[in-house]
Amino acid sequence: MTPILYVLTRATVGRALRIGWRPEVHGLQHIPAGGAILAGNHLSVADQLFLGAVVPRHIAFWAKAEYFRGRRLAGVFVRGLGAIPVERAGGRAVLTAFDAAVPVLRAGGLVAVFPEGTRSPDGRLYRGRTGAVRLARQAGVPIVPFGVVGTDIIQPIEARWPRRVPGARVVYRFGAPIDVADGTPRAATDEVMGRIRELSGQEYVPTYAPMLRLGQV
């Protein structure tokens, strides 16, 4: 069941994004009715905002675990959206977030993952980390690749909010689901990243992206 706050947010913020920027969307029919991981390139904080606006289903996004502690407004909000808490300390703490995502996927939900692990610093597509594939295997779901363009123009790294830029277009392209059950996690991840590259049209860099400073996502 879709959280009520998510429905309200999509009907307000999501509608404002769709009307204000008129994102172009292709391939929504590739998203299955059941559980799946949506894996795409990461250009801007706006990637999550527009993804939630263009996909007509609830998507479980990741949120810093600090938001879930106490009764702060931010915590109430992210919990109400059905977000998945993730510790930023690394190690086993990060794996706990993946454990929390498995029941969501097995129940038929969607979880969004950005395999690069951080936003691209220069608009190119960097090597993917294997977590999305490992999560898909653990939950027994496919990965739906997607490519997004334009979000880095309307909300670059230093911008706090999306802005109107004449001529800029936000475009999402979804590809056919990928069964990642076979092969090594590295090989399967490279296949997913290859599909993302085809959908986004980005130049590919076969190294991991430099991590942005703590506090940025």
Short mmCIF file of C-alpha atoms in Angstrom, two decimals:
data_model
loop_
_atom_site.label_atom_id
_atom_site.label_comp_id
_atom_site.label_asym_id
_atom_site.label_seq_id
_atom_site.Cartn_x
_atom_site.Cartn_y
_atom_site.Cartn_z
CA MET A 1 0.00 0.00 0.00
CA THR A 2 1.34 3.41 -0.98
CA PRO A 3 1.96 5.70 2.03
CA ILE A 4 -0.58 8.52 2.21
CA LEU A 5 2.14 11.16 2.54
CA TYR A 6 3.78 9.85 -0.64
CA VAL A 7 0.46 10.13 -2.48
CA LEU A 8 -0.01 13.71 -1.25
CA THR A 9 3.57 14.68 -2.09
CA ARG A 10 3.28 13.27 -5.58
CA ALA A 11 -0.03 15.08 -6.06
CA THR A 12 1.50 18.41 -5.00
CA VAL A 13 5.28 18.54 -5.46
CA GLY A 14 5.23 15.91 -8.19
CA ARG A 15 2.49 17.72 -10.09
CA ALA A 16 4.38 21.01 -9.80
CA LEU A 17 7.49 19.37 -11.27
CA ARG A 18 5.52 17.81 -14.11
CA ILE A 19 3.79 21.09 -14.97
CA GLY A 20 6.76 23.38 -14.39
CA TRP A 21 9.42 21.38 -16.23
CA ARG A 22 7.35 18.99 -18.38
CA PRO A 23 9.76 16.05 -18.10
CA GLU A 24 9.84 13.72 -21.10
CA VAL A 25 9.40 10.05 -20.20
CA HIS A 26 9.97 6.94 -22.32
CA GLY A 27 9.63 3.24 -21.51
CA LEU A 28 7.43 3.23 -18.42
CA GLN A 29 5.93 0.01 -19.74
CA HIS A 30 9.21 -1.71 -18.87
CA ILE A 31 8.59 -1.33 -15.14
CA PRO A 32 7.00 -4.63 -14.01
CA ALA A 33 3.91 -4.83 -11.83
CA GLY A 34 5.88 -6.59 -9.10
CA GLY A 35 9.10 -5.88 -7.24
CA ALA A 36 12.06 -4.37 -9.08
CA ILE A 37 15.10 -2.19 -8.59
CA LEU A 38 15.23 1.02 -10.62
CA ALA A 39 18.92 1.63 -11.32
CA GLY A 40 20.10 4.75 -13.10
CA ASN A 41 22.76 7.38 -13.54
CA HIS A 42 23.05 10.12 -10.93
CA LEU A 43 23.50 13.73 -12.03
CA SER A 44 21.66 15.79 -9.44
CA VAL A 45 19.62 15.77 -6.24
CA ALA A 46 16.72 16.44 -8.60
CA ASP A 47 17.05 12.89 -9.98
CA GLN A 48 15.02 11.51 -7.07
CA LEU A 49 12.45 14.30 -7.20
CA PHE A 50 11.67 13.81 -10.87
CA LEU A 51 11.87 10.03 -10.66
CA GLY A 52 9.13 10.08 -8.04
CA ALA A 53 7.14 12.51 -10.17
CA VAL A 54 7.24 10.50 -13.42
CA VAL A 55 6.83 6.93 -12.10
CA PRO A 56 3.17 6.32 -11.14
CA ARG A 57 4.03 3.91 -8.32
CA HIS A 58 5.53 4.23 -4.87
CA ILE A 59 9.33 4.19 -4.93
CA ALA A 60 11.27 3.49 -1.75
CA PHE A 61 14.23 5.86 -1.68
CA TRP A 62 17.19 5.82 0.70
CA ALA A 63 17.43 8.44 3.45
CA LYS A 64 20.09 9.14 6.06
CA ALA A 65 19.43 7.16 9.23
CA GLU A 66 19.75 10.33 11.29
CA TYR A 67 16.37 11.41 9.93
CA PHE A 68 14.71 8.40 11.55
CA ARG A 69 15.96 9.19 15.04
CA GLY A 70 13.86 11.33 17.31
CA ARG A 71 10.77 13.27 16.33
CA ARG A 72 12.21 15.95 14.09
CA LEU A 73 10.03 17.13 11.22
CA ALA A 74 12.45 15.73 8.64
CA GLY A 75 12.22 12.32 10.29
CA VAL A 76 8.45 12.36 10.34
CA PHE A 77 8.47 13.31 6.66
CA VAL A 78 10.88 10.62 5.41
CA ARG A 79 9.17 7.94 7.48
CA GLY A 80 5.85 9.03 6.05
CA LEU A 81 7.23 8.67 2.53
CA GLY A 82 8.19 5.04 3.18
CA ALA A 83 11.92 5.73 2.86
CA ILE A 84 14.61 3.19 3.77
CA PRO A 85 17.15 4.29 6.41
CA VAL A 86 20.84 4.00 5.55
CA GLU A 87 23.79 4.58 7.86
CA ARG A 88 26.56 6.67 6.32
CA ALA A 89 29.29 5.05 8.44
CA GLY A 90 29.86 2.26 5.93
CA GLY A 91 30.60 -1.41 6.53
CA ARG A 92 27.89 -3.53 8.14
CA ALA A 93 25.79 -0.40 8.74
CA VAL A 94 25.29 0.00 4.99
CA LEU A 95 24.40 -3.68 4.60
CA THR A 96 21.63 -3.18 7.15
CA ALA A 97 19.97 -0.78 4.72
CA PHE A 98 20.05 -3.46 2.05
CA ASP A 99 18.50 -5.91 4.49
CA ALA A 100 15.68 -3.40 5.05
CA ALA A 101 15.09 -3.11 1.30
CA VAL A 102 14.64 -6.85 0.72
CA PRO A 103 11.14 -7.10 2.30
CA VAL A 104 10.03 -4.07 0.25
CA LEU A 105 11.13 -5.74 -2.97
CA ARG A 106 9.74 -9.16 -2.07
CA ALA A 107 6.39 -7.53 -1.29
CA GLY A 108 6.26 -6.18 -4.85
CA GLY A 109 7.67 -2.70 -4.24
CA LEU A 110 10.13 -0.57 -6.16
CA VAL A 111 13.48 0.56 -4.77
CA ALA A 112 15.65 3.18 -6.48
CA VAL A 113 19.41 2.71 -6.55
CA PHE A 114 22.17 4.79 -8.14
CA PRO A 115 25.01 2.30 -8.74
CA GLU A 116 27.65 5.02 -9.13
CA GLY A 117 27.23 5.69 -5.41
CA THR A 118 27.39 9.47 -5.78
CA ARG A 119 26.50 12.20 -8.23
CA SER A 120 28.68 12.48 -11.31
CA PRO A 121 31.09 15.41 -10.88
CA ASP A 122 31.33 16.12 -14.60
CA GLY A 123 28.28 14.64 -16.34
CA ARG A 124 30.01 11.41 -17.34
CA LEU A 125 28.89 7.91 -16.28
CA TYR A 126 31.24 6.20 -13.85
CA ARG A 127 31.80 2.57 -12.94
CA GLY A 128 28.94 1.03 -10.99
CA ARG A 129 29.24 -0.56 -7.58
CA THR A 130 27.89 -4.10 -7.20
CA GLY A 131 25.38 -3.42 -4.41
CA ALA A 132 22.34 -3.14 -6.71
CA VAL A 133 23.03 -6.54 -8.25
CA ARG A 134 23.62 -8.17 -4.87
CA LEU A 135 20.36 -6.67 -3.59
CA ALA A 136 18.46 -7.89 -6.66
CA ARG A 137 19.78 -11.40 -6.16
CA GLN A 138 18.94 -11.44 -2.48
CA ALA A 139 15.38 -10.27 -3.14
CA GLY A 140 14.90 -12.28 -6.34
CA VAL A 141 13.88 -9.29 -8.48
CA PRO A 142 15.06 -7.81 -11.80
CA ILE A 143 16.82 -4.51 -12.34
CA VAL A 144 15.15 -1.92 -14.56
CA PRO A 145 17.86 0.41 -15.95
CA PHE A 146 17.10 4.03 -16.64
CA GLY A 147 18.94 7.02 -17.98
CA VAL A 148 18.21 10.63 -17.08
CA VAL A 149 19.47 13.79 -18.75
CA GLY A 150 18.93 17.45 -17.94
CA THR A 151 18.65 17.36 -14.14
CA ASP A 152 22.24 18.56 -13.74
CA ILE A 153 21.34 21.67 -15.74
CA ILE A 154 18.24 22.64 -13.79
CA GLN A 155 19.80 21.74 -10.43
CA PRO A 156 23.60 21.59 -10.52
CA ILE A 157 25.54 20.41 -7.49
CA GLU A 158 25.76 23.85 -5.89
CA ALA A 159 22.02 24.63 -6.31
CA ARG A 160 19.58 23.99 -3.47
CA TRP A 161 16.43 23.81 -5.64
CA PRO A 162 15.54 23.08 -9.27
CA ARG A 163 15.46 26.21 -11.45
CA ARG A 164 13.98 27.11 -14.80
CA VAL A 165 16.63 27.13 -17.52
CA PRO A 166 15.51 28.13 -21.03
CA GLY A 167 15.89 25.23 -23.45
CA ALA A 168 16.74 22.67 -20.76
CA ARG A 169 14.75 19.44 -20.86
CA VAL A 170 14.55 16.67 -18.31
CA VAL A 171 14.29 13.28 -20.01
CA TYR A 172 13.90 9.82 -18.42
CA ARG A 173 14.32 6.65 -20.46
CA PHE A 174 13.57 3.25 -18.93
CA GLY A 175 14.89 0.03 -20.42
CA ALA A 176 13.73 -3.56 -20.35
CA PRO A 177 14.23 -5.42 -17.04
CA ILE A 178 17.54 -7.25 -16.65
CA ASP A 179 17.76 -10.64 -14.95
CA VAL A 180 21.00 -10.50 -12.96
CA ALA A 181 20.76 -13.95 -11.37
CA ASP A 182 23.70 -15.40 -13.31
CA GLY A 183 27.37 -14.52 -13.58
CA THR A 184 29.58 -12.63 -11.18
CA PRO A 185 28.24 -9.49 -9.48
CA ARG A 186 30.93 -7.48 -11.28
CA ALA A 187 29.95 -8.76 -14.73
CA ALA A 188 26.25 -8.25 -14.06
CA THR A 189 26.88 -4.73 -12.78
CA ASP A 190 28.90 -3.89 -15.89
CA GLU A 191 25.98 -5.10 -18.00
CA VAL A 192 23.58 -2.86 -16.09
CA MET A 193 25.90 0.13 -16.46
CA GLY A 194 26.18 -0.56 -20.19
CA ARG A 195 22.41 -0.39 -20.50
CA ILE A 196 22.31 2.81 -18.46
CA ARG A 197 24.93 4.32 -20.77
CA GLU A 198 22.81 3.45 -23.82
CA LEU A 199 19.76 5.10 -22.23
CA SER A 200 21.54 8.22 -21.00
CA GLY A 201 23.96 8.72 -23.89
CA GLN A 202 26.78 9.56 -21.47
CA GLU A 203 30.47 9.01 -21.95
CA TYR A 204 31.55 6.06 -19.78
CA VAL A 205 34.49 6.21 -17.36
CA PRO A 206 35.73 2.76 -16.20
CA THR A 207 36.70 3.99 -12.72
CA TYR A 208 34.68 4.83 -9.61
CA ALA A 209 33.44 8.39 -9.30
CA PRO A 210 35.17 10.54 -6.69
CA MET A 211 32.91 10.73 -3.65
CA LEU A 212 31.42 14.10 -2.80
CA ARG A 213 32.02 15.40 0.68
CA LEU A 214 29.96 13.94 3.54
CA GLY A 215 26.56 15.54 3.74
CA GLN A 216 25.98 15.54 -0.02
CA VAL A 217 24.20 12.73 -1.89
#
